[in-house]
């Protein structure tokens, strides 16, 4: 007979005890909200009264009735594509430059990381004022160069590019992670390839990229999820640029200008907490979750295949 | 099979649990007021902060003096989201103050705010002392679940200095007069951009919103059944066409450039306060902002002009305001009602609040009280309020959703993206009604 605690049952108990904090957290903050959201998505629920079962009505409205959700989804897809590509390329570019520096590395690294520490609301406020078409220094500087600057956050065509600039400015975290990966690439591989006559681009393509592929994959997935959840900067920028600054309460300028900054999560929040359509908001959340999960799985598979082929 | 049964049972359990996660039931019978000497503690949640919260707290001191047994905890910075979450979590404040009258429809229809009808009947409160429009926006489908705590009234602000320079002696009374004056008062920069706008016709900018303009054309939001009437009420078309004429006068691109460079609506950089707009629609609270932020500004106020086809409407304007009620599940509903009654019917309390917050007091007695501070500009709004010609925006079960839908449309219309106004407004009706039906109430 095995001594107490060494029996299979005792071992399982010990493992479960160690896992208990995670199990409790997972159940309370992920599994239960997920299942509850799934249930609410089939109900008419205003947060205050009893939910009433309405079947697929919320989903029907989501796919065929709500003209604004299509705009919000298109904005989010735009951000996912553009932000993911630019964020990874920009962070990798900055990290590559820093990795080659010989002097003042610490200072440059710190300066590049600092913007990531700015709270999103403060950073957005600063950007909207910097990019104010009439009084902001950015357009003032462009005028000195003889260029008529765009209206940035006040123009539907430029609002999302302006948000992109804001996000790139604050992507120091990804830059630091990629820098660490770049510094781990074995130098002797580069030296051997250089001796064989490989140029800088070929070395980057065939040595650097495969070496940092897992970190790049993380960067891409992280950027996709970040873009799918894009909320604070879009809401604050729209409200401040409109001149209303009504971020709290039942903001009616959400998405200013012309719904160009209205993201899927922002519309979801508005529906759930300001229009009291929590059932509909839950249907939107289920769709967002399913899309995020499906897209991430597809992305990981595709990138793994790509990495294996490159190797 | 076993797995799917387990998942099914789990889902059912979660559904039951989720369904049960709502606050308690509404008590219909009025709770008695605290007996003399009885110790009662109540909480008051409001969106006020800083100076405004101090003013509210001063007024609450007046209630404490009359009810020494009642202890009040005043919590500021509590917007409707937070109050709703507290009600939902079963831990509501005893008294809730909201600045969003459009959310009243939801508060009433869901029972989140208690019906005050039984209290009003028991204490024989005379609601006739409150103007009809204000009574309207504090009830929903015949259920009174809020009382008014000061009101906002919207009218015309005009820059008297710019008027004098242009030889204008009186504010416009009709929208065509407004258009003509706006063109006269507009000043241009040498490069063709706008230096001073006679009137800024951009919806979504400053206080220019469809709901602020609609009363001037007599435009109605809904019919008797609560269905949207933007497509069927010709006043809406008239309003949008009037706006487009002014937009075309300025040029859309120039207007976008101009509005992008204006200061924030509630900052010292406000465009009217800086003399960049000669005429503007705004609430009575602007007089307070001007007093503190632009004391040298030479300005006047008047009712906002009305449609040429409806001159009899002159003197009308939008009214909205702060509302106060007793949430479902309040621990001390009886004492809470006493406080609500004090805040909304006691003349001294209303005058003190109105003087401090620069809003219009909501009873006739307070309106005519000599202690009410009044400048000539502020008097305009008091007179409008007294005239009973005001119009509220309707409360809706899905809050301000219809307002955003209409403003989104206005933005498309003014930038020239709408070809057939009538068809687009009818489509708007369908959108608003479809969105309302999501809630199913």
Coordinates of C-alpha atoms in Angstrom, one line a residue, chain B residues 21-429:
Chain B
X21 CA -28.8 37.5 -11.7
X22 CA -31.1 40.5 -11.7
X23 CA -32.1 42.8 -9.0
X24 CA -35.1 42.4 -6.7
X25 CA -38.6 43.2 -7.3
X26 CA -40.4 46.6 -7.3
X27 CA -42.4 47.5 -4.3
X28 CA -45.7 49.1 -5.3
X29 CA -46.9 50.4 -2.0
X30 CA -45.3 53.7 -0.8
X31 CA -43.0 53.3 2.1
X32 CA -43.7 55.5 5.1
X33 CA -41.5 58.5 5.8
X34 CA -39.0 58.0 8.7
X35 CA -40.6 58.8 12.1
X36 CA -39.3 61.8 13.9
X37 CA -36.1 60.9 15.6
X38 CA -35.7 57.6 13.7
X39 CA -32.1 57.1 12.5
X40 CA -32.0 56.3 8.8
X41 CA -29.0 56.3 6.4
X42 CA -29.5 56.9 2.7
X43 CA -27.2 57.1 -0.3
X44 CA -27.5 59.6 -3.2
X45 CA -25.7 58.9 -6.5
X46 CA -25.2 61.7 -9.0
X47 CA -22.9 62.5 -11.9
X48 CA -21.9 65.7 -10.3
X49 CA -18.2 66.3 -9.4
X50 CA -16.1 69.0 -7.8
X51 CA -17.9 72.3 -7.6
X52 CA -21.2 71.0 -8.7
X53 CA -21.1 68.2 -6.2
X54 CA -20.3 70.7 -3.5
X55 CA -23.4 72.7 -4.4
X56 CA -25.6 69.5 -4.3
X57 CA -24.1 68.7 -0.9
X58 CA -24.9 72.2 0.4
X59 CA -28.5 71.6 -0.6
X60 CA -28.5 68.2 1.0
X61 CA -27.4 69.9 4.3
X62 CA -30.7 71.8 4.1
X63 CA -32.6 68.5 4.1
X64 CA -30.5 67.2 7.0
X65 CA -31.4 70.2 9.0
X66 CA -35.1 69.4 8.5
X67 CA -34.6 65.7 9.1
X68 CA -31.9 65.3 11.7
X69 CA -32.4 61.5 11.9
X70 CA -31.4 61.0 8.3
X71 CA -27.8 60.5 7.4
X72 CA -26.9 61.1 3.7
X73 CA -24.0 59.7 1.9
X74 CA -23.6 61.6 -1.4
X75 CA -21.6 59.8 -4.1
X76 CA -20.5 61.9 -7.1
X77 CA -19.2 60.8 -10.5
X78 CA -21.9 58.2 -10.8
X79 CA -23.1 58.1 -14.4
X80 CA -26.1 56.1 -15.7
X81 CA -23.8 53.1 -16.4
X82 CA -22.6 52.9 -12.8
X83 CA -26.1 53.4 -11.4
X84 CA -27.5 50.8 -13.7
X85 CA -24.8 48.3 -12.6
X86 CA -25.5 49.0 -9.0
X87 CA -29.3 48.4 -9.4
X88 CA -28.5 45.3 -11.3
X89 CA -26.1 44.1 -8.7
X90 CA -28.8 44.5 -6.0
X91 CA -26.9 47.3 -4.3
X92 CA -28.6 50.4 -5.6
X93 CA -28.3 53.9 -4.1
X94 CA -31.5 55.1 -2.4
X95 CA -31.7 58.1 -4.6
X96 CA -30.4 58.2 -8.2
X97 CA -29.8 61.4 -10.2
X98 CA -29.3 61.2 -13.9
X99 CA -28.5 63.8 -16.5
X100 CA -29.8 61.7 -19.4
X101 CA -33.6 62.1 -19.7
X102 CA -33.7 59.9 -22.8
X103 CA -32.7 56.9 -20.6
X104 CA -35.9 57.4 -18.6
X105 CA -37.8 55.1 -21.0
X106 CA -35.5 52.2 -20.0
X107 CA -35.6 53.1 -16.3
X108 CA -39.4 53.1 -16.3
X109 CA -40.2 50.2 -18.6
X110 CA -37.8 47.9 -16.9
X111 CA -38.9 48.9 -13.4
X112 CA -35.3 49.9 -12.5
X113 CA -36.6 53.2 -11.1
X114 CA -39.7 52.9 -8.9
X115 CA -43.1 54.3 -9.9
X116 CA -43.4 57.5 -7.8
X117 CA -47.2 57.7 -8.6
X118 CA -48.3 56.2 -5.2
X119 CA -46.0 58.6 -3.3
X120 CA -47.2 61.6 -5.2
X121 CA -50.8 60.6 -4.6
X122 CA -50.3 59.9 -0.9
X123 CA -48.5 63.2 -0.3
X124 CA -50.9 65.1 -2.7
X125 CA -48.0 66.7 -4.6
X126 CA -49.2 69.3 -7.1
X127 CA -47.6 68.4 -10.4
X128 CA -49.2 71.4 -12.1
X129 CA -46.5 73.6 -10.6
X130 CA -44.1 71.9 -13.1
X131 CA -44.4 72.9 -16.8
X132 CA -46.0 70.3 -19.1
X133 CA -42.9 69.6 -21.2
X134 CA -40.9 68.9 -18.1
X135 CA -43.7 66.6 -16.7
X136 CA -43.6 64.8 -20.0
X137 CA -39.9 64.0 -20.0
X138 CA -40.0 62.7 -16.4
X139 CA -42.6 60.0 -17.2
X140 CA -42.8 57.2 -19.7
X141 CA -46.1 55.7 -21.0
X142 CA -48.0 57.2 -18.1
X143 CA -45.6 55.9 -15.5
X144 CA -43.9 58.6 -13.4
X145 CA -40.6 57.1 -12.2
X146 CA -38.7 60.4 -11.9
X147 CA -39.1 64.0 -10.8
X148 CA -37.3 66.9 -12.5
X149 CA -34.3 68.4 -10.8
X150 CA -33.6 71.6 -12.8
X151 CA -34.0 71.9 -16.5
X152 CA -32.0 73.0 -19.6
X153 CA -33.6 75.3 -22.1
X154 CA -32.2 75.9 -25.6
X155 CA -32.2 79.3 -27.3
X156 CA -30.3 81.7 -29.5
X157 CA -27.0 83.3 -28.4
X158 CA -25.8 86.2 -30.5
X159 CA -22.7 88.3 -30.5
X160 CA -24.0 91.9 -29.9
X161 CA -20.7 93.4 -30.9
X162 CA -20.8 91.7 -34.3
X163 CA -24.5 92.6 -34.7
X164 CA -23.7 96.3 -34.0
X165 CA -20.8 96.3 -36.5
X166 CA -23.2 94.9 -39.2
X167 CA -25.9 97.4 -38.3
X168 CA -28.2 94.6 -37.0
X169 CA -30.5 95.8 -34.2
X170 CA -32.7 92.7 -33.4
X171 CA -32.2 89.0 -33.3
X172 CA -33.8 86.9 -36.1
X173 CA -37.3 85.5 -35.4
X174 CA -37.6 83.1 -38.4
X175 CA -35.2 80.7 -40.0
X176 CA -35.1 82.6 -43.2
X177 CA -34.1 85.7 -41.3
X178 CA -31.4 83.6 -39.5
X179 CA -30.1 82.5 -42.9
X180 CA -30.0 86.0 -44.3
X181 CA -28.3 87.3 -41.1
X182 CA -25.8 84.4 -41.0
X183 CA -24.7 85.3 -44.5
X184 CA -24.3 89.0 -43.6
X185 CA -22.4 88.3 -40.5
X186 CA -20.0 85.8 -42.0
X187 CA -16.4 87.0 -42.5
X188 CA -13.9 85.4 -44.8
X189 CA -10.1 85.1 -44.8
X190 CA -8.2 86.3 -47.8
X191 CA -7.6 82.6 -48.8
X192 CA -11.4 82.0 -48.9
X193 CA -11.6 80.2 -45.6
X194 CA -14.1 81.1 -42.9
X195 CA -13.0 83.7 -40.4
X196 CA -16.2 84.2 -38.5
X197 CA -19.3 82.1 -39.2
X198 CA -22.6 83.9 -39.0
X199 CA -24.2 80.6 -37.9
X200 CA -22.5 77.2 -37.9
X201 CA -25.0 74.8 -39.6
X202 CA -22.9 71.7 -39.1
X203 CA -24.9 68.9 -37.3
X204 CA -22.7 67.2 -34.7
X205 CA -20.7 70.4 -34.0
X206 CA -21.0 72.5 -30.9
X207 CA -24.7 72.3 -29.7
X208 CA -26.0 71.7 -33.3
X209 CA -28.0 68.5 -33.1
X210 CA -31.3 67.4 -34.7
X211 CA -32.9 67.2 -31.2
X212 CA -31.9 70.8 -30.4
X213 CA -33.3 72.1 -33.7
X214 CA -36.4 70.0 -34.1
X215 CA -38.8 72.1 -31.9
X216 CA -38.2 75.2 -34.1
X217 CA -39.9 73.5 -37.0
X218 CA -42.5 71.7 -34.8
X219 CA -40.9 68.4 -36.0
X220 CA -42.3 65.4 -34.1
X221 CA -40.2 62.3 -33.4
X222 CA -42.9 59.7 -33.0
X223 CA -46.6 59.1 -33.6
X224 CA -49.2 58.0 -31.0
X225 CA -47.9 54.4 -31.2
X226 CA -44.3 55.4 -30.6
X227 CA -43.3 54.8 -34.3
X228 CA -40.7 57.1 -35.8
X229 CA -42.2 59.9 -38.0
X230 CA -39.1 61.4 -39.6
X231 CA -40.3 60.3 -43.0
X232 CA -43.9 61.2 -42.6
X233 CA -43.7 64.6 -40.8
X234 CA -42.8 67.2 -43.5
X235 CA -41.2 69.5 -40.9
X236 CA -38.1 67.3 -40.9
X237 CA -37.6 67.7 -44.6
X238 CA -38.1 71.5 -44.2
X239 CA -35.5 71.5 -41.4
X240 CA -32.9 69.5 -43.3
X241 CA -33.4 71.6 -46.5
X242 CA -32.9 74.8 -44.6
X243 CA -29.7 73.5 -43.1
X244 CA -28.4 72.3 -46.5
X245 CA -28.9 75.8 -48.0
X246 CA -26.6 77.3 -45.4
X247 CA -24.1 74.4 -45.7
X248 CA -24.0 75.1 -49.5
X249 CA -23.5 78.8 -48.9
X250 CA -20.3 78.1 -46.9
X251 CA -19.2 75.0 -48.8
X252 CA -18.8 71.7 -47.1
X253 CA -15.0 71.6 -47.3
X254 CA -14.7 75.0 -45.8
X255 CA -17.0 74.1 -43.0
X256 CA -15.1 71.0 -42.1
X257 CA -11.9 73.0 -42.1
X258 CA -13.5 75.6 -39.9
X259 CA -15.1 73.3 -37.4
X260 CA -11.9 71.3 -37.1
X261 CA -10.1 74.3 -35.8
X262 CA -12.7 75.3 -33.2
X263 CA -12.2 74.8 -29.5
X264 CA -14.0 72.3 -27.4
X265 CA -17.7 73.0 -26.7
X266 CA -17.3 73.2 -22.9
X267 CA -13.8 74.7 -22.7
X268 CA -12.8 78.4 -22.5
X269 CA -12.0 78.1 -26.2
X270 CA -15.7 77.7 -27.1
X271 CA -16.2 79.2 -30.6
X272 CA -19.0 81.5 -29.6
X273 CA -17.2 82.7 -26.5
X274 CA -14.1 83.4 -28.7
X275 CA -16.2 85.4 -31.2
X276 CA -15.7 82.9 -34.1
X277 CA -19.4 82.3 -34.4
X278 CA -21.9 85.2 -34.4
X279 CA -25.0 83.2 -33.6
X280 CA -25.4 79.8 -31.9
X281 CA -27.9 77.6 -30.4
X282 CA -27.1 76.6 -26.8
X283 CA -28.6 76.0 -23.4
X284 CA -29.0 78.5 -20.6
X285 CA -25.9 77.0 -18.8
X286 CA -23.8 78.9 -21.4
X287 CA -24.5 82.1 -19.5
X288 CA -22.6 80.6 -16.6
X289 CA -19.7 79.5 -18.8
X290 CA -19.5 83.0 -20.3
X291 CA -19.6 84.7 -16.9
X292 CA -16.6 82.6 -15.8
X293 CA -14.7 82.1 -19.0
X294 CA -15.4 85.2 -21.2
X295 CA -16.7 87.9 -18.9
X296 CA -16.0 90.7 -21.5
X297 CA -18.2 89.1 -24.2
X298 CA -20.9 91.5 -25.4
X299 CA -23.8 89.1 -26.1
X300 CA -27.5 88.7 -26.1
X301 CA -30.0 85.8 -26.0
X302 CA -33.4 85.2 -27.5
X303 CA -35.6 82.3 -28.4
X304 CA -34.2 80.4 -31.4
X305 CA -35.9 81.4 -34.7
X306 CA -38.7 79.2 -35.9
X307 CA -39.8 78.0 -39.3
X308 CA -41.3 80.7 -41.6
X309 CA -44.3 78.4 -42.0
X310 CA -44.9 78.3 -38.2
X311 CA -44.4 81.8 -36.8
X312 CA -46.8 81.0 -33.9
X313 CA -44.1 78.7 -32.5
X314 CA -41.8 81.6 -31.7
X315 CA -40.7 81.3 -28.1
X316 CA -40.4 77.5 -28.2
X317 CA -37.2 75.5 -27.7
X318 CA -35.9 72.2 -26.5
X319 CA -36.1 71.4 -22.8
X320 CA -34.3 68.6 -21.1
X321 CA -32.7 68.3 -17.7
X322 CA -31.7 66.4 -14.7
X323 CA -34.0 63.7 -13.3
X324 CA -34.1 62.1 -9.9
X325 CA -35.8 58.9 -8.7
X326 CA -35.7 56.0 -6.3
X327 CA -34.2 52.9 -7.8
X328 CA -35.7 49.4 -7.4
X329 CA -34.4 47.7 -4.3
X330 CA -33.6 50.9 -2.4
X331 CA -33.2 50.0 1.3
X332 CA -34.8 53.2 2.5
X333 CA -37.4 54.1 -0.1
X334 CA -39.5 56.1 2.3
X335 CA -36.7 58.4 3.3
X336 CA -35.4 58.5 -0.3
X337 CA -38.8 59.8 -1.5
X338 CA -38.7 62.5 1.2
X339 CA -35.4 63.6 -0.2
X340 CA -36.7 63.5 -3.8
X341 CA -39.7 65.5 -2.8
X342 CA -37.5 68.1 -1.0
X343 CA -35.0 68.4 -4.0
X344 CA -37.8 68.8 -6.6
X345 CA -40.5 70.8 -4.8
X346 CA -38.8 72.8 -2.1
X347 CA -38.4 76.3 -3.4
X348 CA -35.3 77.2 -1.4
X349 CA -33.6 74.0 -2.4
X350 CA -34.4 74.5 -6.1
X351 CA -33.3 78.2 -6.0
X352 CA -30.0 77.3 -4.3
X353 CA -29.3 74.6 -6.8
X354 CA -30.3 76.7 -9.8
X355 CA -28.1 79.6 -8.7
X356 CA -25.2 77.3 -8.2
X357 CA -25.5 75.2 -11.3
X358 CA -26.8 77.8 -13.7
X359 CA -29.8 75.7 -14.7
X360 CA -33.5 76.6 -14.7
X361 CA -35.5 75.7 -11.6
X362 CA -38.3 73.4 -12.4
X363 CA -41.3 74.8 -10.4
X364 CA -43.1 78.0 -11.0
X365 CA -42.6 79.1 -7.4
X366 CA -38.8 78.8 -7.7
X367 CA -38.9 80.4 -11.1
X368 CA -40.5 83.5 -9.7
X369 CA -38.6 83.5 -6.4
X370 CA -36.7 86.8 -5.8
X371 CA -33.7 84.9 -4.5
X372 CA -33.2 83.4 -8.0
X373 CA -30.2 85.2 -9.6
X374 CA -31.0 86.5 -13.1
X375 CA -29.0 88.4 -15.7
X376 CA -30.9 89.8 -18.8
X377 CA -29.5 87.0 -20.9
X378 CA -30.5 84.4 -18.4
X379 CA -34.0 85.9 -18.1
X380 CA -34.7 84.9 -21.7
X381 CA -34.6 81.2 -20.7
X382 CA -36.7 81.8 -17.6
X383 CA -39.3 83.5 -19.7
X384 CA -39.2 80.6 -22.3
X385 CA -39.6 78.1 -19.4
X386 CA -42.5 80.1 -18.0
X387 CA -44.3 80.3 -21.4
X388 CA -45.0 76.6 -21.4
X389 CA -44.0 76.5 -25.1
X390 CA -41.1 74.1 -24.6
X391 CA -40.7 70.7 -26.2
X392 CA -38.8 67.7 -24.8
X393 CA -37.2 64.9 -26.8
X394 CA -39.1 61.7 -26.2
X395 CA -37.7 59.0 -23.8
X396 CA -37.2 55.7 -25.5
X397 CA -36.8 52.2 -24.3
X398 CA -33.4 52.0 -26.1
X399 CA -32.1 55.3 -24.8
X400 CA -30.5 57.7 -27.2
X401 CA -30.3 55.2 -30.1
X402 CA -32.7 57.2 -32.3
X403 CA -30.7 60.3 -31.7
X404 CA -27.5 58.8 -33.0
X405 CA -29.3 57.3 -36.0
X406 CA -30.7 60.7 -36.9
X407 CA -27.5 62.6 -36.3
X408 CA -25.6 60.0 -38.5
X409 CA -28.1 60.7 -41.2
X410 CA -27.7 64.4 -40.8
X411 CA -23.9 64.1 -41.2
X412 CA -24.5 62.2 -44.5
X413 CA -27.1 64.7 -45.7
X414 CA -25.0 67.8 -45.0
X415 CA -21.9 66.3 -46.7
X416 CA -24.0 65.6 -49.9
X417 CA -24.2 61.8 -49.6
X418 CA -28.0 61.7 -49.8
X419 CA -29.8 62.1 -53.1
X420 CA -33.5 61.5 -52.2
X421 CA -34.2 63.2 -48.8
X422 CA -37.8 61.8 -48.5
X423 CA -36.8 58.2 -49.2
X424 CA -33.8 58.5 -46.9
X425 CA -36.0 59.7 -44.1
X426 CA -38.5 56.9 -44.6
X427 CA -35.6 54.5 -44.5
X428 CA -34.5 56.2 -41.3
X429 CA -37.9 55.5 -39.7

